Amino acid sequence: GAAVTGVRAGGTGAWHGALAVVLAALATGALVRRATQRFGGITGDVLGACVEAATLAALVALAAG
């Protein structure tokens, strides 16, 4: 929908979408780094958690804009 792409009826918020992508990448990177330190690698469960963390970070960034 419009909220996911960062486009609003009053104008475009292209930077909102870019911010959402950056925050999602940072959240995923932090989670992978932590799992690698703690477990010595990543598992499917870690990848699933990355999906959830990235989705949450992107939605928060889009909602804040």
PDB file of N, CA, C and O in Angstrom:
ATOM      1  N   GLY A   1       0.805  -1.177   0.000  1.00  0.00           N
ATOM      2  CA  GLY A   1       0.000   0.000   0.000  1.00  0.00           C
ATOM      3  C   GLY A   1       0.854   1.248   0.000  1.00  0.00           C
ATOM      4  O   GLY A   1       2.077   1.197  -0.059  1.00  0.00           O
ATOM      5  N   ALA A   2       0.197   2.356   0.106  1.00  0.00           N
ATOM      6  CA  ALA A   2       0.879   3.644   0.070  1.00  0.00           C
ATOM      7  C   ALA A   2       1.791   3.832   1.272  1.00  0.00           C
ATOM      8  O   ALA A   2       2.876   4.389   1.142  1.00  0.00           O
ATOM      9  N   ALA A   3       1.390   3.355   2.436  1.00  0.00           N
ATOM     10  CA  ALA A   3       2.209   3.526   3.633  1.00  0.00           C
ATOM     11  C   ALA A   3       3.508   2.743   3.537  1.00  0.00           C
ATOM     12  O   ALA A   3       4.538   3.175   4.037  1.00  0.00           O
ATOM     13  N   VAL A   4       3.486   1.611   2.893  1.00  0.00           N
ATOM     14  CA  VAL A   4       4.685   0.778   2.791  1.00  0.00           C
ATOM     15  C   VAL A   4       5.724   1.417   1.885  1.00  0.00           C
ATOM     16  O   VAL A   4       6.919   1.359   2.146  1.00  0.00           O
ATOM     17  N   THR A   5       5.306   2.070   0.824  1.00  0.00           N
ATOM     18  CA  THR A   5       6.247   2.682  -0.107  1.00  0.00           C
ATOM     19  C   THR A   5       6.680   4.066   0.340  1.00  0.00           C
ATOM     20  O   THR A   5       7.612   4.621  -0.223  1.00  0.00           O
ATOM     21  N   GLY A   6       6.046   4.620   1.348  1.00  0.00           N
ATOM     22  CA  GLY A   6       6.422   5.945   1.822  1.00  0.00           C
ATOM     23  C   GLY A   6       5.756   7.062   1.052  1.00  0.00           C
ATOM     24  O   GLY A   6       6.117   8.214   1.199  1.00  0.00           O
ATOM     25  N   VAL A   7       4.787   6.754   0.209  1.00  0.00           N
ATOM     26  CA  VAL A   7       4.094   7.769  -0.576  1.00  0.00           C
ATOM     27  C   VAL A   7       2.808   8.144   0.146  1.00  0.00           C
ATOM     28  O   VAL A   7       2.044   7.292   0.547  1.00  0.00           O
ATOM     29  N   ARG A   8       2.597   9.407   0.306  1.00  0.00           N
ATOM     30  CA  ARG A   8       1.395   9.889   0.987  1.00  0.00           C
ATOM     31  C   ARG A   8       0.556  10.721   0.014  1.00  0.00           C
ATOM     32  O   ARG A   8       1.045  11.201  -0.990  1.00  0.00           O
ATOM     33  N   ALA A   9      -0.690  10.919   0.386  1.00  0.00           N
ATOM     34  CA  ALA A   9      -1.595  11.673  -0.483  1.00  0.00           C
ATOM     35  C   ALA A   9      -1.136  13.122  -0.646  1.00  0.00           C
ATOM     36  O   ALA A   9      -1.310  13.724  -1.685  1.00  0.00           O
ATOM     37  N   GLY A  10      -0.522  13.688   0.390  1.00  0.00           N
ATOM     38  CA  GLY A  10      -0.100  15.077   0.345  1.00  0.00           C
ATOM     39  C   GLY A  10       1.229  15.303  -0.359  1.00  0.00           C
ATOM     40  O   GLY A  10       1.653  16.422  -0.523  1.00  0.00           O
ATOM     41  N   GLY A  11       1.909  14.289  -0.748  1.00  0.00           N
ATOM     42  CA  GLY A  11       3.209  14.426  -1.394  1.00  0.00           C
ATOM     43  C   GLY A  11       4.012  13.155  -1.207  1.00  0.00           C
ATOM     44  O   GLY A  11       3.577  12.236  -0.544  1.00  0.00           O
ATOM     45  N   THR A  12       5.180  13.132  -1.788  1.00  0.00           N
ATOM     46  CA  THR A  12       5.995  11.932  -1.666  1.00  0.00           C
ATOM     47  C   THR A  12       6.965  12.082  -0.513  1.00  0.00           C
ATOM     48  O   THR A  12       7.508  13.150  -0.279  1.00  0.00           O
ATOM     49  N   GLY A  13       7.170  11.027   0.181  1.00  0.00           N
ATOM     50  CA  GLY A  13       8.147  10.987   1.260  1.00  0.00           C
ATOM     51  C   GLY A  13       9.191   9.939   0.926  1.00  0.00           C
ATOM     52  O   GLY A  13       9.321   8.957   1.628  1.00  0.00           O
ATOM     53  N   ALA A  14       9.917  10.147  -0.161  1.00  0.00           N
ATOM     54  CA  ALA A  14      10.882   9.152  -0.627  1.00  0.00           C
ATOM     55  C   ALA A  14      11.941   8.882   0.428  1.00  0.00           C
ATOM     56  O   ALA A  14      12.412   7.765   0.548  1.00  0.00           O
ATOM     57  N   TRP A  15      12.303   9.880   1.189  1.00  0.00           N
ATOM     58  CA  TRP A  15      13.318   9.657   2.207  1.00  0.00           C
ATOM     59  C   TRP A  15      12.810   8.762   3.317  1.00  0.00           C
ATOM     60  O   TRP A  15      13.597   8.103   3.981  1.00  0.00           O
ATOM     61  N   HIS A  16      11.493   8.709   3.537  1.00  0.00           N
ATOM     62  CA  HIS A  16      10.940   7.788   4.539  1.00  0.00           C
ATOM     63  C   HIS A  16      11.225   6.344   4.145  1.00  0.00           C
ATOM     64  O   HIS A  16      11.581   5.523   4.992  1.00  0.00           O
ATOM     65  N   GLY A  17      11.060   6.049   2.877  1.00  0.00           N
ATOM     66  CA  GLY A  17      11.335   4.698   2.395  1.00  0.00           C
ATOM     67  C   GLY A  17      12.803   4.354   2.525  1.00  0.00           C
ATOM     68  O   GLY A  17      13.163   3.257   2.943  1.00  0.00           O
ATOM     69  N   ALA A  18      13.666   5.299   2.182  1.00  0.00           N
ATOM     70  CA  ALA A  18      15.111   5.073   2.306  1.00  0.00           C
ATOM     71  C   ALA A  18      15.509   4.876   3.761  1.00  0.00           C
ATOM     72  O   ALA A  18      16.317   3.997   4.088  1.00  0.00           O
ATOM     73  N   LEU A  19      14.930   5.677   4.652  1.00  0.00           N
ATOM     74  CA  LEU A  19      15.205   5.530   6.079  1.00  0.00           C
ATOM     75  C   LEU A  19      14.735   4.170   6.582  1.00  0.00           C
ATOM     76  O   LEU A  19      15.429   3.522   7.373  1.00  0.00           O
ATOM     77  N   ALA A  20      13.587   3.729   6.118  1.00  0.00           N
ATOM     78  CA  ALA A  20      13.066   2.422   6.520  1.00  0.00           C
ATOM     79  C   ALA A  20      14.012   1.299   6.098  1.00  0.00           C
ATOM     80  O   ALA A  20      14.276   0.373   6.870  1.00  0.00           O
ATOM     81  N   VAL A  21      14.550   1.384   4.896  1.00  0.00           N
ATOM     82  CA  VAL A  21      15.478   0.365   4.406  1.00  0.00           C
ATOM     83  C   VAL A  21      16.764   0.378   5.230  1.00  0.00           C
ATOM     84  O   VAL A  21      17.282  -0.683   5.614  1.00  0.00           O
ATOM     85  N   VAL A  22      17.285   1.562   5.520  1.00  0.00           N
ATOM     86  CA  VAL A  22      18.523   1.668   6.301  1.00  0.00           C
ATOM     87  C   VAL A  22      18.320   1.112   7.708  1.00  0.00           C
ATOM     88  O   VAL A  22      19.149   0.343   8.211  1.00  0.00           O
ATOM     89  N   LEU A  23      17.223   1.470   8.348  1.00  0.00           N
ATOM     90  CA  LEU A  23      16.970   0.972   9.702  1.00  0.00           C
ATOM     91  C   LEU A  23      16.748  -0.538   9.713  1.00  0.00           C
ATOM     92  O   LEU A  23      17.194  -1.227  10.638  1.00  0.00           O
ATOM     93  N   ALA A  24      16.076  -1.054   8.702  1.00  0.00           N
ATOM     94  CA  ALA A  24      15.881  -2.507   8.607  1.00  0.00           C
ATOM     95  C   ALA A  24      17.221  -3.213   8.456  1.00  0.00           C
ATOM     96  O   ALA A  24      17.468  -4.246   9.087  1.00  0.00           O
ATOM     97  N   ALA A  25      18.105  -2.657   7.635  1.00  0.00           N
ATOM     98  CA  ALA A  25      19.432  -3.253   7.443  1.00  0.00           C
ATOM     99  C   ALA A  25      20.259  -3.195   8.724  1.00  0.00           C
ATOM    100  O   ALA A  25      20.962  -4.157   9.068  1.00  0.00           O
ATOM    101  N   LEU A  26      20.177  -2.087   9.440  1.00  0.00           N
ATOM    102  CA  LEU A  26      20.907  -1.959  10.699  1.00  0.00           C
ATOM    103  C   LEU A  26      20.398  -2.943  11.751  1.00  0.00           C
ATOM    104  O   LEU A  26      21.195  -3.552  12.475  1.00  0.00           O
ATOM    105  N   ALA A  27      19.095  -3.098  11.836  1.00  0.00           N
ATOM    106  CA  ALA A  27      18.516  -4.041  12.793  1.00  0.00           C
ATOM    107  C   ALA A  27      18.943  -5.467  12.466  1.00  0.00           C
ATOM    108  O   ALA A  27      19.322  -6.237  13.360  1.00  0.00           O
ATOM    109  N   THR A  28      18.920  -5.812  11.195  1.00  0.00           N
ATOM    110  CA  THR A  28      19.326  -7.149  10.773  1.00  0.00           C
ATOM    111  C   THR A  28      20.812  -7.371  11.039  1.00  0.00           C
ATOM    112  O   THR A  28      21.205  -8.418  11.558  1.00  0.00           O
ATOM    113  N   GLY A  29      21.629  -6.392  10.703  1.00  0.00           N
ATOM    114  CA  GLY A  29      23.068  -6.516  10.931  1.00  0.00           C
ATOM    115  C   GLY A  29      23.407  -6.691  12.403  1.00  0.00           C
ATOM    116  O   GLY A  29      24.261  -7.509  12.767  1.00  0.00           O
ATOM    117  N   ALA A  30      22.740  -5.929  13.257  1.00  0.00           N
ATOM    118  CA  ALA A  30      22.984  -6.042  14.696  1.00  0.00           C
ATOM    119  C   ALA A  30      22.585  -7.414  15.218  1.00  0.00           C
ATOM    120  O   ALA A  30      23.297  -8.015  16.034  1.00  0.00           O
ATOM    121  N   LEU A  31      21.464  -7.923  14.748  1.00  0.00           N
ATOM    122  CA  LEU A  31      20.998  -9.233  15.202  1.00  0.00           C
ATOM    123  C   LEU A  31      21.922 -10.348  14.724  1.00  0.00           C
ATOM    124  O   LEU A  31      22.263 -11.251  15.491  1.00  0.00           O
ATOM    125  N   VAL A  32      22.365 -10.278  13.488  1.00  0.00           N
ATOM    126  CA  VAL A  32      23.286 -11.293  12.955  1.00  0.00           C
ATOM    127  C   VAL A  32      24.623 -11.226  13.686  1.00  0.00           C
ATOM    128  O   VAL A  32      25.207 -12.259  14.037  1.00  0.00           O
ATOM    129  N   ARG A  33      25.124 -10.022  13.926  1.00  0.00           N
ATOM    130  CA  ARG A  33      26.390  -9.866  14.639  1.00  0.00           C
ATOM    131  C   ARG A  33      26.295 -10.465  16.043  1.00  0.00           C
ATOM    132  O   ARG A  33      27.188 -11.194  16.491  1.00  0.00           O
ATOM    133  N   ARG A  34      25.196 -10.189  16.724  1.00  0.00           N
ATOM    134  CA  ARG A  34      25.014 -10.712  18.086  1.00  0.00           C
ATOM    135  C   ARG A  34      24.895 -12.238  18.074  1.00  0.00           C
ATOM    136  O   ARG A  34      25.483 -12.915  18.922  1.00  0.00           O
ATOM    137  N   ALA A  35      24.152 -12.775  17.136  1.00  0.00           N
ATOM    138  CA  ALA A  35      23.995 -14.227  17.063  1.00  0.00           C
ATOM    139  C   ALA A  35      25.320 -14.900  16.731  1.00  0.00           C
ATOM    140  O   ALA A  35      25.630 -15.968  17.274  1.00  0.00           O
ATOM    141  N   THR A  36      26.110 -14.284  15.876  1.00  0.00           N
ATOM    142  CA  THR A  36      27.415 -14.846  15.521  1.00  0.00           C
ATOM    143  C   THR A  36      28.343 -14.853  16.727  1.00  0.00           C
ATOM    144  O   THR A  36      29.070 -15.817  16.956  1.00  0.00           O
ATOM    145  N   GLN A  37      28.294 -13.794  17.507  1.00  0.00           N
ATOM    146  CA  GLN A  37      29.111 -13.732  18.720  1.00  0.00           C
ATOM    147  C   GLN A  37      28.667 -14.777  19.740  1.00  0.00           C
ATOM    148  O   GLN A  37      29.492 -15.444  20.342  1.00  0.00           O
ATOM    149  N   ARG A  38      27.365 -14.889  19.928  1.00  0.00           N
ATOM    150  CA  ARG A  38      26.842 -15.791  20.962  1.00  0.00           C
ATOM    151  C   ARG A  38      26.857 -17.254  20.549  1.00  0.00           C
ATOM    152  O   ARG A  38      27.164 -18.116  21.349  1.00  0.00           O
ATOM    153  N   PHE A  39      26.477 -17.534  19.301  1.00  0.00           N
ATOM    154  CA  PHE A  39      26.299 -18.913  18.860  1.00  0.00           C
ATOM    155  C   PHE A  39      27.382 -19.394  17.907  1.00  0.00           C
ATOM    156  O   PHE A  39      27.420 -20.562  17.552  1.00  0.00           O
ATOM    157  N   GLY A  40      28.215 -18.500  17.423  1.00  0.00           N
ATOM    158  CA  GLY A  40      29.242 -18.883  16.470  1.00  0.00           C
ATOM    159  C   GLY A  40      28.732 -18.968  15.037  1.00  0.00           C
ATOM    160  O   GLY A  40      29.423 -19.441  14.153  1.00  0.00           O
ATOM    161  N   GLY A  41      27.530 -18.520  14.791  1.00  0.00           N
ATOM    162  CA  GLY A  41      26.942 -18.538  13.459  1.00  0.00           C
ATOM    163  C   GLY A  41      25.468 -18.188  13.545  1.00  0.00           C
ATOM    164  O   GLY A  41      24.989 -17.730  14.575  1.00  0.00           O
ATOM    165  N   ILE A  42      24.758 -18.414  12.457  1.00  0.00           N
ATOM    166  CA  ILE A  42      23.332 -18.126  12.449  1.00  0.00           C
ATOM    167  C   ILE A  42      22.561 -19.381  12.068  1.00  0.00           C
ATOM    168  O   ILE A  42      23.084 -20.278  11.414  1.00  0.00           O
ATOM    169  N   THR A  43      21.336 -19.436  12.493  1.00  0.00           N
ATOM    170  CA  THR A  43      20.443 -20.547  12.185  1.00  0.00           C
ATOM    171  C   THR A  43      19.211 -20.013  11.478  1.00  0.00           C
ATOM    172  O   THR A  43      19.050 -18.800  11.319  1.00  0.00           O
ATOM    173  N   GLY A  44      18.342 -20.901  11.106  1.00  0.00           N
ATOM    174  CA  GLY A  44      17.083 -20.491  10.499  1.00  0.00           C
ATOM    175  C   GLY A  44      16.238 -19.650  11.434  1.00  0.00           C
ATOM    176  O   GLY A  44      15.530 -18.743  11.003  1.00  0.00           O
ATOM    177  N   ASP A  45      16.311 -19.958  12.724  1.00  0.00           N
ATOM    178  CA  ASP A  45      15.572 -19.162  13.701  1.00  0.00           C
ATOM    179  C   ASP A  45      16.092 -17.727  13.749  1.00  0.00           C
ATOM    180  O   ASP A  45      15.316 -16.775  13.884  1.00  0.00           O
ATOM    181  N   VAL A  46      17.397 -17.568  13.630  1.00  0.00           N
ATOM    182  CA  VAL A  46      17.987 -16.226  13.614  1.00  0.00           C
ATOM    183  C   VAL A  46      17.532 -15.483  12.361  1.00  0.00           C
ATOM    184  O   VAL A  46      17.195 -14.302  12.424  1.00  0.00           O
ATOM    185  N   LEU A  47      17.510 -16.176  11.233  1.00  0.00           N
ATOM    186  CA  LEU A  47      17.050 -15.528  10.002  1.00  0.00           C
ATOM    187  C   LEU A  47      15.580 -15.112  10.119  1.00  0.00           C
ATOM    188  O   LEU A  47      15.199 -14.045   9.653  1.00  0.00           O
ATOM    189  N   GLY A  48      14.765 -15.944  10.734  1.00  0.00           N
ATOM    190  CA  GLY A  48      13.360 -15.581  10.958  1.00  0.00           C
ATOM    191  C   GLY A  48      13.237 -14.372  11.861  1.00  0.00           C
ATOM    192  O   GLY A  48      12.408 -13.485  11.622  1.00  0.00           O
ATOM    193  N   ALA A  49      14.075 -14.320  12.906  1.00  0.00           N
ATOM    194  CA  ALA A  49      14.070 -13.163  13.800  1.00  0.00           C
ATOM    195  C   ALA A  49      14.527 -11.911  13.055  1.00  0.00           C
ATOM    196  O   ALA A  49      14.025 -10.812  13.320  1.00  0.00           O
ATOM    197  N   CYS A  50      15.454 -12.073  12.112  1.00  0.00           N
ATOM    198  CA  CYS A  50      15.914 -10.940  11.297  1.00  0.00           C
ATOM    199  C   CYS A  50      14.774 -10.374  10.465  1.00  0.00           C
ATOM    200  O   CYS A  50      14.641  -9.153  10.334  1.00  0.00           O
ATOM    201  N   VAL A  51      13.964 -11.252   9.910  1.00  0.00           N
ATOM    202  CA  VAL A  51      12.811 -10.802   9.116  1.00  0.00           C
ATOM    203  C   VAL A  51      11.871  -9.983   9.994  1.00  0.00           C
ATOM    204  O   VAL A  51      11.415  -8.897   9.604  1.00  0.00           O
ATOM    205  N   GLU A  52      11.587 -10.496  11.182  1.00  0.00           N
ATOM    206  CA  GLU A  52      10.674  -9.795  12.084  1.00  0.00           C
ATOM    207  C   GLU A  52      11.267  -8.467  12.544  1.00  0.00           C
ATOM    208  O   GLU A  52      10.559  -7.456  12.605  1.00  0.00           O
ATOM    209  N   ALA A  53      12.554  -8.433  12.888  1.00  0.00           N
ATOM    210  CA  ALA A  53      13.193  -7.197  13.347  1.00  0.00           C
ATOM    211  C   ALA A  53      13.254  -6.163  12.228  1.00  0.00           C
ATOM    212  O   ALA A  53      13.020  -4.969  12.463  1.00  0.00           O
ATOM    213  N   ALA A  54      13.547  -6.603  11.021  1.00  0.00           N
ATOM    214  CA  ALA A  54      13.609  -5.673   9.885  1.00  0.00           C
ATOM    215  C   ALA A  54      12.229  -5.105   9.578  1.00  0.00           C
ATOM    216  O   ALA A  54      12.100  -3.901   9.299  1.00  0.00           O
ATOM    217  N   THR A  55      11.208  -5.950   9.633  1.00  0.00           N
ATOM    218  CA  THR A  55       9.845  -5.482   9.388  1.00  0.00           C
ATOM    219  C   THR A  55       9.437  -4.453  10.439  1.00  0.00           C
ATOM    220  O   THR A  55       8.884  -3.401  10.117  1.00  0.00           O
ATOM    221  N   LEU A  56       9.734  -4.740  11.699  1.00  0.00           N
ATOM    222  CA  LEU A  56       9.387  -3.810  12.775  1.00  0.00           C
ATOM    223  C   LEU A  56      10.116  -2.487  12.601  1.00  0.00           C
ATOM    224  O   LEU A  56       9.507  -1.418  12.723  1.00  0.00           O
ATOM    225  N   ALA A  57      11.408  -2.532  12.318  1.00  0.00           N
ATOM    226  CA  ALA A  57      12.184  -1.299  12.145  1.00  0.00           C
ATOM    227  C   ALA A  57      11.644  -0.472  10.975  1.00  0.00           C
ATOM    228  O   ALA A  57      11.520   0.749  11.087  1.00  0.00           O
ATOM    229  N   ALA A  58      11.320  -1.129   9.883  1.00  0.00           N
ATOM    230  CA  ALA A  58      10.789  -0.405   8.717  1.00  0.00           C
ATOM    231  C   ALA A  58       9.429   0.211   9.027  1.00  0.00           C
ATOM    232  O   ALA A  58       9.168   1.362   8.661  1.00  0.00           O
ATOM    233  N   LEU A  59       8.565  -0.530   9.688  1.00  0.00           N
ATOM    234  CA  LEU A  59       7.246  -0.001  10.008  1.00  0.00           C
ATOM    235  C   LEU A  59       7.328   1.173  10.979  1.00  0.00           C
ATOM    236  O   LEU A  59       6.583   2.154  10.835  1.00  0.00           O
ATOM    237  N   VAL A  60       8.216   1.088  11.944  1.00  0.00           N
ATOM    238  CA  VAL A  60       8.392   2.203  12.894  1.00  0.00           C
ATOM    239  C   VAL A  60       8.887   3.437  12.148  1.00  0.00           C
ATOM    240  O   VAL A  60       8.411   4.550  12.379  1.00  0.00           O
ATOM    241  N   ALA A  61       9.849   3.244  11.246  1.00  0.00           N
ATOM    242  CA  ALA A  61      10.372   4.382  10.487  1.00  0.00           C
ATOM    243  C   ALA A  61       9.289   5.011   9.613  1.00  0.00           C
ATOM    244  O   ALA A  61       9.188   6.242   9.519  1.00  0.00           O
ATOM    245  N   LEU A  62       8.470   4.193   8.996  1.00  0.00           N
ATOM    246  CA  LEU A  62       7.409   4.713   8.133  1.00  0.00           C
ATOM    247  C   LEU A  62       6.301   5.378   8.945  1.00  0.00           C
ATOM    248  O   LEU A  62       5.715   6.372   8.518  1.00  0.00           O
ATOM    249  N   ALA A  63       6.005   4.830  10.116  1.00  0.00           N
ATOM    250  CA  ALA A  63       4.958   5.404  10.962  1.00  0.00           C
ATOM    251  C   ALA A  63       5.393   6.739  11.554  1.00  0.00           C
ATOM    252  O   ALA A  63       4.565   7.621  11.770  1.00  0.00           O
ATOM    253  N   ALA A  64       6.684   6.882  11.814  1.00  0.00           N
ATOM    254  CA  ALA A  64       7.205   8.115  12.416  1.00  0.00           C
ATOM    255  C   ALA A  64       7.200   9.266  11.409  1.00  0.00           C
ATOM    256  O   ALA A  64       7.211  10.422  11.796  1.00  0.00           O
ATOM    257  N   GLY A  65       7.214   8.930  10.138  1.00  0.00           N
ATOM    258  CA  GLY A  65       7.309   9.969   9.102  1.00  0.00           C
ATOM    259  C   GLY A  65       6.033  10.513   8.710  1.00  0.00           C
ATOM    260  O   GLY A  65       5.145  11.061   8.877  1.00  0.00           O
TER     261      GLY A  65
END
